[in-house]
Coordinates of C-alpha atoms in Angstrom, one line a residue:
M1275 CA -5.5 20.2 30.5
S1276 CA -2.4 21.3 32.6
G1277 CA -0.7 24.8 32.9
F1278 CA 2.3 25.7 31.4
V1279 CA 4.2 26.2 34.9
E1280 CA 2.8 23.7 37.4
P1281 CA 4.6 23.7 40.3
V1282 CA 7.7 21.6 41.2
R1283 CA 10.5 20.8 43.4
L1284 CA 14.4 21.4 41.5
V1285 CA 17.0 19.3 43.5
G1286 CA 20.6 20.2 42.4
D1287 CA 23.9 18.1 42.6
R1288 CA 25.6 20.5 44.9
T1289 CA 24.2 23.3 47.0
V1290 CA 20.7 24.2 46.4
T1291 CA 16.8 23.0 46.5
L1292 CA 14.0 24.9 44.8
E1293 CA 10.6 24.1 46.6
P1294 CA 7.7 26.2 45.3
L1295 CA 6.5 29.2 47.8
A1296 CA 4.1 28.6 50.8
R1297 CA 2.6 30.6 53.2
E1298 CA 4.7 28.8 55.9
H1299 CA 7.8 29.8 54.1
I1300 CA 6.7 33.3 56.2
P1301 CA 8.7 32.9 59.3
E1302 CA 11.7 31.6 57.1
I1303 CA 11.3 34.4 55.0
E1304 CA 11.0 36.9 57.6
A1305 CA 14.2 35.9 59.3
V1306 CA 16.2 35.3 56.2
A1307 CA 15.3 38.8 54.6
A1308 CA 17.1 40.8 58.0
D1309 CA 20.5 39.1 56.7
G1310 CA 22.1 41.9 54.6
E1311 CA 18.8 44.0 54.5
L1312 CA 18.5 43.6 51.0
G1313 CA 15.0 44.7 50.8
R1314 CA 16.1 48.1 51.7
L1315 CA 18.0 48.9 48.7
W1316 CA 15.8 51.7 46.9
F1317 CA 15.8 49.8 43.5
T1318 CA 14.5 46.2 44.4
S1319 CA 11.7 44.7 45.2
A1320 CA 13.3 41.9 48.0
P1321 CA 11.2 41.3 51.1
Q1322 CA 12.0 43.4 54.2
A1323 CA 11.8 41.6 57.7
N1324 CA 8.4 43.4 58.5
D1325 CA 6.9 42.6 55.3
A1326 CA 7.8 39.1 54.7
R1327 CA 3.9 38.3 54.9
D1328 CA 2.9 40.9 52.5
W1329 CA 6.0 39.8 50.1
V1330 CA 4.5 36.2 50.1
E1331 CA 1.0 37.3 49.7
M1332 CA 1.9 38.9 46.4
R1333 CA 4.2 36.6 44.8
L1334 CA 1.3 33.8 45.4
A1335 CA -1.1 35.9 43.8
A1336 CA 0.6 35.5 40.4
Q1337 CA 1.3 32.1 41.0
K1338 CA -0.8 30.8 38.7
P1339 CA 0.0 27.7 36.5
D1340 CA 0.0 30.2 33.1
T1341 CA 1.2 33.2 35.1
G1342 CA 4.3 32.3 37.2
L1343 CA 6.0 30.3 40.2
T1344 CA 7.9 31.3 42.6
F1345 CA 10.7 29.1 44.5
V1346 CA 12.2 29.6 47.8
V1347 CA 15.8 28.3 47.6
R1348 CA 17.2 26.1 50.2
G1349 CA 21.0 25.4 50.9
R1350 CA 22.7 22.4 51.8
D1351 CA 21.8 22.2 55.5
G1352 CA 18.3 22.6 54.3
A1353 CA 17.9 26.3 55.2
L1354 CA 15.9 28.8 53.4
I1355 CA 18.6 30.9 52.2
G1356 CA 16.3 33.1 49.5
S1357 CA 13.8 32.9 46.3
S1358 CA 13.5 33.6 42.8
S1359 CA 10.5 33.5 40.5
Y1360 CA 9.2 32.4 36.8
L1361 CA 7.3 35.6 36.0
N1362 CA 5.9 37.0 32.9
V1363 CA 4.6 33.9 31.5
D1364 CA 3.9 33.6 28.1
P1365 CA 2.8 29.9 27.2
P1366 CA 1.8 30.6 23.9
N1367 CA 5.1 31.6 22.7
R1368 CA 7.4 29.9 25.1
R1369 CA 8.8 32.5 26.9
L1370 CA 8.6 33.1 30.1
E1371 CA 11.2 36.0 32.6
I1372 CA 13.2 34.8 35.8
G1373 CA 13.3 37.5 38.5
Y1374 CA 12.3 38.5 41.7
T1375 CA 15.6 37.0 42.7
W1376 CA 16.9 37.7 46.5
Y1377 CA 19.4 35.9 48.9
A1378 CA 20.8 36.2 52.3
A1379 CA 24.2 38.1 52.2
S1380 CA 25.8 34.6 53.6
S1381 CA 24.8 33.3 50.6
R1382 CA 26.1 35.6 47.8
R1383 CA 29.0 35.0 45.8
T1384 CA 29.2 31.6 46.8
G1385 CA 27.6 29.8 43.6
V1386 CA 24.1 29.4 45.2
N1387 CA 22.9 31.8 42.3
S1388 CA 24.7 29.9 39.8
E1389 CA 23.1 26.6 40.5
T1390 CA 19.9 28.5 41.0
K1391 CA 19.4 29.5 37.9
L1392 CA 21.2 26.3 36.2
L1393 CA 18.0 24.7 37.7
M1394 CA 15.7 27.4 36.3
L1395 CA 16.7 27.3 33.3
G1396 CA 17.4 23.9 32.8
H1397 CA 13.7 23.2 33.7
A1398 CA 12.5 26.1 31.1
F1399 CA 14.2 24.9 28.4
D1400 CA 14.3 21.1 28.7
E1401 CA 11.1 20.4 30.5
L1402 CA 9.1 23.4 29.5
G1403 CA 10.3 23.7 26.1
C1404 CA 10.9 27.6 26.2
V1405 CA 12.3 29.6 23.1
A1406 CA 13.8 32.0 25.4
V1407 CA 13.9 33.2 28.8
E1408 CA 14.5 36.6 30.1
F1409 CA 15.6 39.0 32.7
R1410 CA 14.9 42.4 33.6
T1411 CA 16.1 44.4 36.2
H1412 CA 16.9 48.5 37.4
Y1413 CA 19.1 50.0 35.4
F1414 CA 20.8 51.4 38.4
N1415 CA 20.8 47.4 40.2
S1416 CA 24.4 47.2 39.0
A1417 CA 25.3 44.4 41.1
S1418 CA 22.0 42.3 39.3
R1419 CA 23.1 43.3 35.6
A1420 CA 26.5 42.0 36.6
G1421 CA 25.1 38.8 37.9
I1422 CA 22.4 38.3 34.9
E1423 CA 26.1 38.8 32.7
R1424 CA 27.6 36.0 34.5
L1425 CA 25.0 33.6 33.8
G1426 CA 25.4 34.5 30.1
A1427 CA 22.7 36.2 29.3
K1428 CA 22.6 38.6 26.3
L1429 CA 21.8 42.7 26.3
D1430 CA 18.4 43.4 24.5
G1431 CA 18.0 46.7 25.4
V1432 CA 16.8 49.3 28.0
L1433 CA 13.0 50.2 28.3
R1434 CA 13.0 54.0 28.8
S1435 CA 10.9 54.9 31.9
H1436 CA 9.1 51.1 31.7
Q1437 CA 7.8 51.8 35.0
I1438 CA 6.5 54.6 37.8
L1439 CA 7.5 53.3 41.5
P1440 CA 5.6 54.0 44.8
D1441 CA 8.2 57.0 45.2
S1442 CA 7.0 58.4 42.1
S1443 CA 10.8 57.7 40.7
R1444 CA 10.8 56.5 36.9
R1445 CA 12.5 52.6 36.3
D1446 CA 14.3 52.4 33.4
T1447 CA 14.0 48.4 33.1
V1448 CA 17.4 46.7 31.1
V1449 CA 16.5 43.4 29.5
Y1450 CA 18.7 40.2 29.3
S1451 CA 17.4 37.0 27.5
I1452 CA 18.9 33.5 26.8
L1453 CA 17.7 31.8 24.0
D1454 CA 17.1 28.1 23.8
I1455 CA 19.8 28.1 20.8
E1456 CA 22.2 29.4 23.7
W1457 CA 21.2 27.5 26.6
P1458 CA 23.6 24.3 25.7
S1459 CA 26.9 26.9 26.0
V1460 CA 25.2 28.7 28.8
R1461 CA 24.7 25.6 30.8
N1462 CA 28.1 24.4 30.1
N1463 CA 29.6 27.9 31.5
L1464 CA 27.2 27.5 34.5
R1465 CA 28.9 24.2 35.3
F1466 CA 32.4 25.2 34.5
R1467 CA 31.7 28.2 37.1
L1468 CA 30.1 25.7 39.8
D1469 CA 32.8 23.4 39.4
R1470 CA 35.5 26.2 39.2
N1471 CA 34.0 27.2 42.8
S1472 CA 33.8 23.4 44.3

């Protein structure tokens, strides 16, 4: 029997293609991580140019058919521009989380995230039969929270002191979700947003 989340390539209609993460992507991730230095934000887990190899190894260790899958995101020209993952996969309950998302600074606010999430949500709901897809982010990551809300996810709540971070600070985790019954409206909204930006 195959796993719940098998490696798959997802191709968008407009800009992006998603392919499963592999060690061969490390040089490209090192280059992209330097664009905007997203990994320097204390409340994110995006790679920095000098630790891209460690970041890739960490994501690959979690990449199993019943636990998760990390994608690299390529733009229209084929260049690697970011990454996003399925994680906290719960096959018996047909749930998963989308997270560990980051993009090069030059790709933010361009429709890349909307199309990436359209592909990932479509695969989760239409192919995997998920009943819910969750998003989690640090309370202080206001850009991530705004992006998640623009997707159409609803706020479930805040997990207070949810994680102790390497610097000993505590992460309050904001939890959002989209349900399968909401997916048709969310899909329509994402397509509408992409058409407006085309």
